[in-house]
């Protein structure tokens, strides 16, 4: 595996987790 590919994968994962966390906290605040 290429280092560039690995960095891209890590960046995508971190961004995805950020979005997931933000949406989760938003829905949690809305329902609370």
Coordinates of C-alpha atoms in Angstrom, one line a residue:
X1 CA 0.0 0.0 0.0
X2 CA 1.2 3.5 -0.9
X3 CA 1.8 6.1 1.8
X4 CA -0.3 8.6 -0.1
X5 CA -3.2 6.1 -0.2
X6 CA -2.8 5.4 3.5
X7 CA -2.9 9.2 4.3
X8 CA -6.0 9.6 2.1
X9 CA -7.7 6.7 3.9
X10 CA -6.9 8.1 7.3
X11 CA -8.1 11.6 6.3
X12 CA -11.4 10.1 5.0
X13 CA -11.9 8.1 8.2
X14 CA -11.2 11.1 10.5
X15 CA -13.6 13.3 8.4
X16 CA -16.2 10.6 8.5
X17 CA -15.9 10.2 12.2
X18 CA -16.1 14.0 12.7
X19 CA -19.3 14.2 10.7
X20 CA -20.8 11.2 12.5
X21 CA -20.0 12.6 15.9
X22 CA -21.4 16.0 14.9
X23 CA -24.6 14.6 13.6
X24 CA -24.9 12.3 16.7
X25 CA -24.4 15.3 19.1
X26 CA -26.9 17.4 17.1
X27 CA -29.6 14.7 17.2
X28 CA -28.9 14.1 20.9
X29 CA -29.3 17.8 21.7
X30 CA -32.5 18.0 19.6
X31 CA -34.1 15.0 21.3
X32 CA -32.9 15.9 24.9

